[in-house]
mmCIF file of C-alpha atoms in Angstrom:
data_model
loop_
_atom_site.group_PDB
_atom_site.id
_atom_site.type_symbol
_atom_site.label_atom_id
_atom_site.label_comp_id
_atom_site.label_asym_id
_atom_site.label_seq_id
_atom_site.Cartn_x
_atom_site.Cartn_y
_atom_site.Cartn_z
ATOM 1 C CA UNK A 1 8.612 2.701 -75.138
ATOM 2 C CA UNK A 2 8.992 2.099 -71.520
ATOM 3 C CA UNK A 3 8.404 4.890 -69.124
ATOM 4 C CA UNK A 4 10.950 4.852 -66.003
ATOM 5 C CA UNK A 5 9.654 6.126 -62.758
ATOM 6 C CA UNK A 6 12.474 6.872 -59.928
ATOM 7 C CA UNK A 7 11.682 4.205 -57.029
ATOM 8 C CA UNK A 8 11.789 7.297 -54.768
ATOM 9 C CA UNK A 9 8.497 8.441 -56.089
ATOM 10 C CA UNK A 10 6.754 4.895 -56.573
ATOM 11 C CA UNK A 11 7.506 4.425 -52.546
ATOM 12 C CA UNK A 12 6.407 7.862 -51.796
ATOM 13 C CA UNK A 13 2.828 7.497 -53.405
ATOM 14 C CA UNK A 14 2.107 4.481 -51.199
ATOM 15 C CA UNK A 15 2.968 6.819 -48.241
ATOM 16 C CA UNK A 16 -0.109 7.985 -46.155
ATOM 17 C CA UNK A 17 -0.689 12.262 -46.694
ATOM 18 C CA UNK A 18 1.139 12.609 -43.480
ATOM 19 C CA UNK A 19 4.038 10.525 -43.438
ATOM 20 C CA UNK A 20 4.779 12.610 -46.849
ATOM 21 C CA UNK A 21 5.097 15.724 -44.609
ATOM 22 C CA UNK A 22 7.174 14.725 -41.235
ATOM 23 C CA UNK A 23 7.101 17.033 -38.451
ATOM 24 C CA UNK A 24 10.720 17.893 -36.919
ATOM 25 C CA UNK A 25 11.034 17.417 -33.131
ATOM 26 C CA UNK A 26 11.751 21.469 -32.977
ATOM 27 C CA UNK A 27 8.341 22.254 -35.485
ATOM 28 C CA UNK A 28 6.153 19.636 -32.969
ATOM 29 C CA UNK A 29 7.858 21.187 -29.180
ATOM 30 C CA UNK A 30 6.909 24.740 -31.240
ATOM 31 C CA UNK A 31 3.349 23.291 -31.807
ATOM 32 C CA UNK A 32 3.436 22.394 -27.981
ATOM 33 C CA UNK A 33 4.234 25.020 -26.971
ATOM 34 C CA UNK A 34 1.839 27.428 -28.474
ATOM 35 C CA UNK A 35 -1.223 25.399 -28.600
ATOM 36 C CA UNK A 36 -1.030 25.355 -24.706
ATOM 37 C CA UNK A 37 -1.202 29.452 -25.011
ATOM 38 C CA UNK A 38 -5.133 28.944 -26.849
ATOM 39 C CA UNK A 39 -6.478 27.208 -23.972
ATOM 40 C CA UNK A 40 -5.403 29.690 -21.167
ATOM 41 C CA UNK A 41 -8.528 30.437 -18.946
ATOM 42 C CA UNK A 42 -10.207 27.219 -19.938
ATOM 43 C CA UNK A 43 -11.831 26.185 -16.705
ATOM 44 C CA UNK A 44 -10.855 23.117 -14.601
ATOM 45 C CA UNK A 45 -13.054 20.227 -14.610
ATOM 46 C CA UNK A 46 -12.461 16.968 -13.114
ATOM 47 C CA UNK A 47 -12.577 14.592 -15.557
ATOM 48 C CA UNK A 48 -13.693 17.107 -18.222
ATOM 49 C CA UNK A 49 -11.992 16.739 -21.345
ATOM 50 C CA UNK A 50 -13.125 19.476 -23.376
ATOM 51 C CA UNK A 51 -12.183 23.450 -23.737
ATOM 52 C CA UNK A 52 -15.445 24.578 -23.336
ATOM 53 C CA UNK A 53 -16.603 23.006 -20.792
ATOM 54 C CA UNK A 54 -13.677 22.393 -18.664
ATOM 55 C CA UNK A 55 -10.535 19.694 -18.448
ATOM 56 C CA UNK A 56 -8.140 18.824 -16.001
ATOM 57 C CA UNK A 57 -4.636 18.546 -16.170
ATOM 58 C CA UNK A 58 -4.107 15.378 -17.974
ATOM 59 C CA UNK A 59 -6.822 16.322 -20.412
ATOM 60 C CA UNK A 60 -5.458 19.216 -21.306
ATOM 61 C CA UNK A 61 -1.891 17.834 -21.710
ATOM 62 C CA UNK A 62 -3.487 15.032 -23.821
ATOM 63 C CA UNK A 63 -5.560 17.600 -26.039
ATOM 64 C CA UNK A 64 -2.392 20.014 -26.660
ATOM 65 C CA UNK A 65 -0.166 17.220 -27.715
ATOM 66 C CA UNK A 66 -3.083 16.144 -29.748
ATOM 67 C CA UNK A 67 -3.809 18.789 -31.713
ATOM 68 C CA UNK A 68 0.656 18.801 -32.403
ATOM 69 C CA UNK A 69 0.008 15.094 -33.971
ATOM 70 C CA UNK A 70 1.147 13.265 -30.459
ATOM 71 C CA UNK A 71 -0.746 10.995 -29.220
ATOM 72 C CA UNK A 72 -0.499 10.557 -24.865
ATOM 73 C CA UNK A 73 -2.753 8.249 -22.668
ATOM 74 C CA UNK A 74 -5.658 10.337 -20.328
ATOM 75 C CA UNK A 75 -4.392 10.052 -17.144
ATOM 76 C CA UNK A 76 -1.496 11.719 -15.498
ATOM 77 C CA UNK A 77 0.491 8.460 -14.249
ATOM 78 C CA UNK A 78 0.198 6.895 -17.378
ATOM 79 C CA UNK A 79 1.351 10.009 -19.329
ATOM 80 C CA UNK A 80 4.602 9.608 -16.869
ATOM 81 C CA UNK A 81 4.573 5.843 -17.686
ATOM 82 C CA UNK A 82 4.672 6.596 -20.819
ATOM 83 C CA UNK A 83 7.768 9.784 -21.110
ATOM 84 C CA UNK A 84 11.353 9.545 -20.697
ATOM 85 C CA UNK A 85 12.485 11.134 -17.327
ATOM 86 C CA UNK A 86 15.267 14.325 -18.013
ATOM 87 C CA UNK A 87 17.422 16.193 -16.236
ATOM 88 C CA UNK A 88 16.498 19.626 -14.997
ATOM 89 C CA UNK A 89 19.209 21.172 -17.362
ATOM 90 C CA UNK A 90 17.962 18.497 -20.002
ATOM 91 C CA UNK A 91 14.359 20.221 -19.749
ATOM 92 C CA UNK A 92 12.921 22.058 -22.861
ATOM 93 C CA UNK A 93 9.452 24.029 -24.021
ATOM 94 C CA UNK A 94 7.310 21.178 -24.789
ATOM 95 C CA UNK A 95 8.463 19.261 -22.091
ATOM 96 C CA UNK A 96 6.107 17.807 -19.151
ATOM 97 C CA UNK A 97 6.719 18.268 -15.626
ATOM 98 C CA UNK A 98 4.750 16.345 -13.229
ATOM 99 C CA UNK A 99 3.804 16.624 -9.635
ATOM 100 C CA UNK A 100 2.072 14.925 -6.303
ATOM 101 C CA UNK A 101 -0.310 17.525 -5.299
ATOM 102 C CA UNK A 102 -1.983 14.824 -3.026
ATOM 103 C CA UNK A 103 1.276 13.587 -1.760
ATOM 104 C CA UNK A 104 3.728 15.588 -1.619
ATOM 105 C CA UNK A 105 6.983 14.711 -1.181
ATOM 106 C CA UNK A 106 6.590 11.001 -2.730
ATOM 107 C CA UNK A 107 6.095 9.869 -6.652
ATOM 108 C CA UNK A 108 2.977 9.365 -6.466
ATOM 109 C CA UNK A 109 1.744 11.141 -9.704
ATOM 110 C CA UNK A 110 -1.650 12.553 -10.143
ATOM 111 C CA UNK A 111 -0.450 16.058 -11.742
ATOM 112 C CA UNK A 112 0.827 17.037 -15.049
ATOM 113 C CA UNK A 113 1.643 20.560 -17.190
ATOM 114 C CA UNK A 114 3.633 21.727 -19.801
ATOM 115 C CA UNK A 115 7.168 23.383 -19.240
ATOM 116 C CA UNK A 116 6.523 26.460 -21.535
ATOM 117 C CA UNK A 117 10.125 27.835 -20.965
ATOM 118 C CA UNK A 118 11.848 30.504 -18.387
ATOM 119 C CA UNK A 119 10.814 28.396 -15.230
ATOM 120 C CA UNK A 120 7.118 28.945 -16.550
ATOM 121 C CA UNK A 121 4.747 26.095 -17.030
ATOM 122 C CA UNK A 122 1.279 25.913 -18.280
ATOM 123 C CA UNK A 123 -1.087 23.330 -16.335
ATOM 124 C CA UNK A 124 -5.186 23.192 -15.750
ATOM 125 C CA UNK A 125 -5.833 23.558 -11.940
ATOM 126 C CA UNK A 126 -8.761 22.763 -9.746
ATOM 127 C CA UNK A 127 -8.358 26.715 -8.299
ATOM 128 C CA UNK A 128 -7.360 28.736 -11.463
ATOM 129 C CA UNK A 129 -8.397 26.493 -14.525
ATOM 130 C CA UNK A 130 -5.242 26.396 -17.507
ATOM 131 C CA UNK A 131 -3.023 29.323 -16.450
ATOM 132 C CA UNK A 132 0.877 29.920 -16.261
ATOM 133 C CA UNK A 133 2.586 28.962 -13.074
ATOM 134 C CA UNK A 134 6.611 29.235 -12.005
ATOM 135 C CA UNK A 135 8.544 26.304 -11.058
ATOM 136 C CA UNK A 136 10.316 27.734 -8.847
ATOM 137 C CA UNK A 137 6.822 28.719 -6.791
ATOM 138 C CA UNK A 138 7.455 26.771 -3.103
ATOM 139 C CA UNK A 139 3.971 25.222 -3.527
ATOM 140 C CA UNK A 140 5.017 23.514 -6.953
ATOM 141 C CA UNK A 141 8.378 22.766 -5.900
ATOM 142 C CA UNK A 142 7.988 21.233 -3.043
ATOM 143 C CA UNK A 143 5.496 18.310 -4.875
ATOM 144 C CA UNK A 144 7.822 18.097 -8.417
ATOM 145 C CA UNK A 145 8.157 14.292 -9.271
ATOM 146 C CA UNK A 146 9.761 14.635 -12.789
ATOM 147 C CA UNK A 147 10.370 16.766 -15.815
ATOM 148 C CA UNK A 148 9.535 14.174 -18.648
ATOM 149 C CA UNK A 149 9.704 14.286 -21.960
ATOM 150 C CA UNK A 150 7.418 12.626 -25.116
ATOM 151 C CA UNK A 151 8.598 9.205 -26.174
ATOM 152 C CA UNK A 152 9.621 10.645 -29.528
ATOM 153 C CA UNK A 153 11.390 13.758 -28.573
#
């Protein structure tokens, strides 16, 4: 006697553990969004990529979207590169924004944080380390290049 296996489960055991479990865009933005919340305090490094002993900005973006099963390049400009630009009423938790701190009032990139929701954002700077700033602060404002989103958002 021959034993008939639907094709749906022969295709899903060649699957790898984690394509069997697919993350909706809502469940990864939610992941985001609340892994940016563990790292508050974490103090700024340049070029430090790790909690304890300090990140930047881009690290720290790169990290939280890691650790939601996204994968983003290290720096800042080629995190921008990299995202699909949105309009400000497009913008959602989860979402980057990024900024010219050097230059402001060009888009020259070399800043990057995560819109958390509200107006509030979540970014590693040289003064305060990972902490919550508004959008709407002047100083932010003023050097905004672009609220981005990830590639597969």
């Amino acid at each position: 006697m021959r034993l008939k296996i639907p094709v749906f489960f022969l295709l899903a055991a060649l699957l790898p553990p984690s394509a069997a479990r697919a993350k909706s865009i809502a469940e990864a933005r939610g992941e985001v969004v609340k892994e940016t919340m563990t790292y508050l305090n974490t103090p700024y490094l340049w070029g430090g990529m790790h909690p304890r002993t300090g990140m930047d900005c881009s690290a720290f973006v790169k990290l939280v979207y890691a650790k939601a099963g996204l994968g983003l390049p290290r720096v800042a400009r080629d995190q921008f590169a990299q995202t699909h630009r949105l309009q400000p009423s497009g913008v959602l938790p989860g979402d980057m924004i990024f900024f010219a701190m050097k230059n402001p009032g060009t888009a020259k990139v070399d800043h990057v944080g995560i819109y958390v929701g509200k107006g509030f954002f979540v970014h590693a700077s040289f003064t305060n380390g990972v902490h919550i700033d508004n959008v709407g602060n002047p100083y932010y404002y003023a050097r905004l290049v672009s609220l981005r989103k990830y590639a597969g958002f």
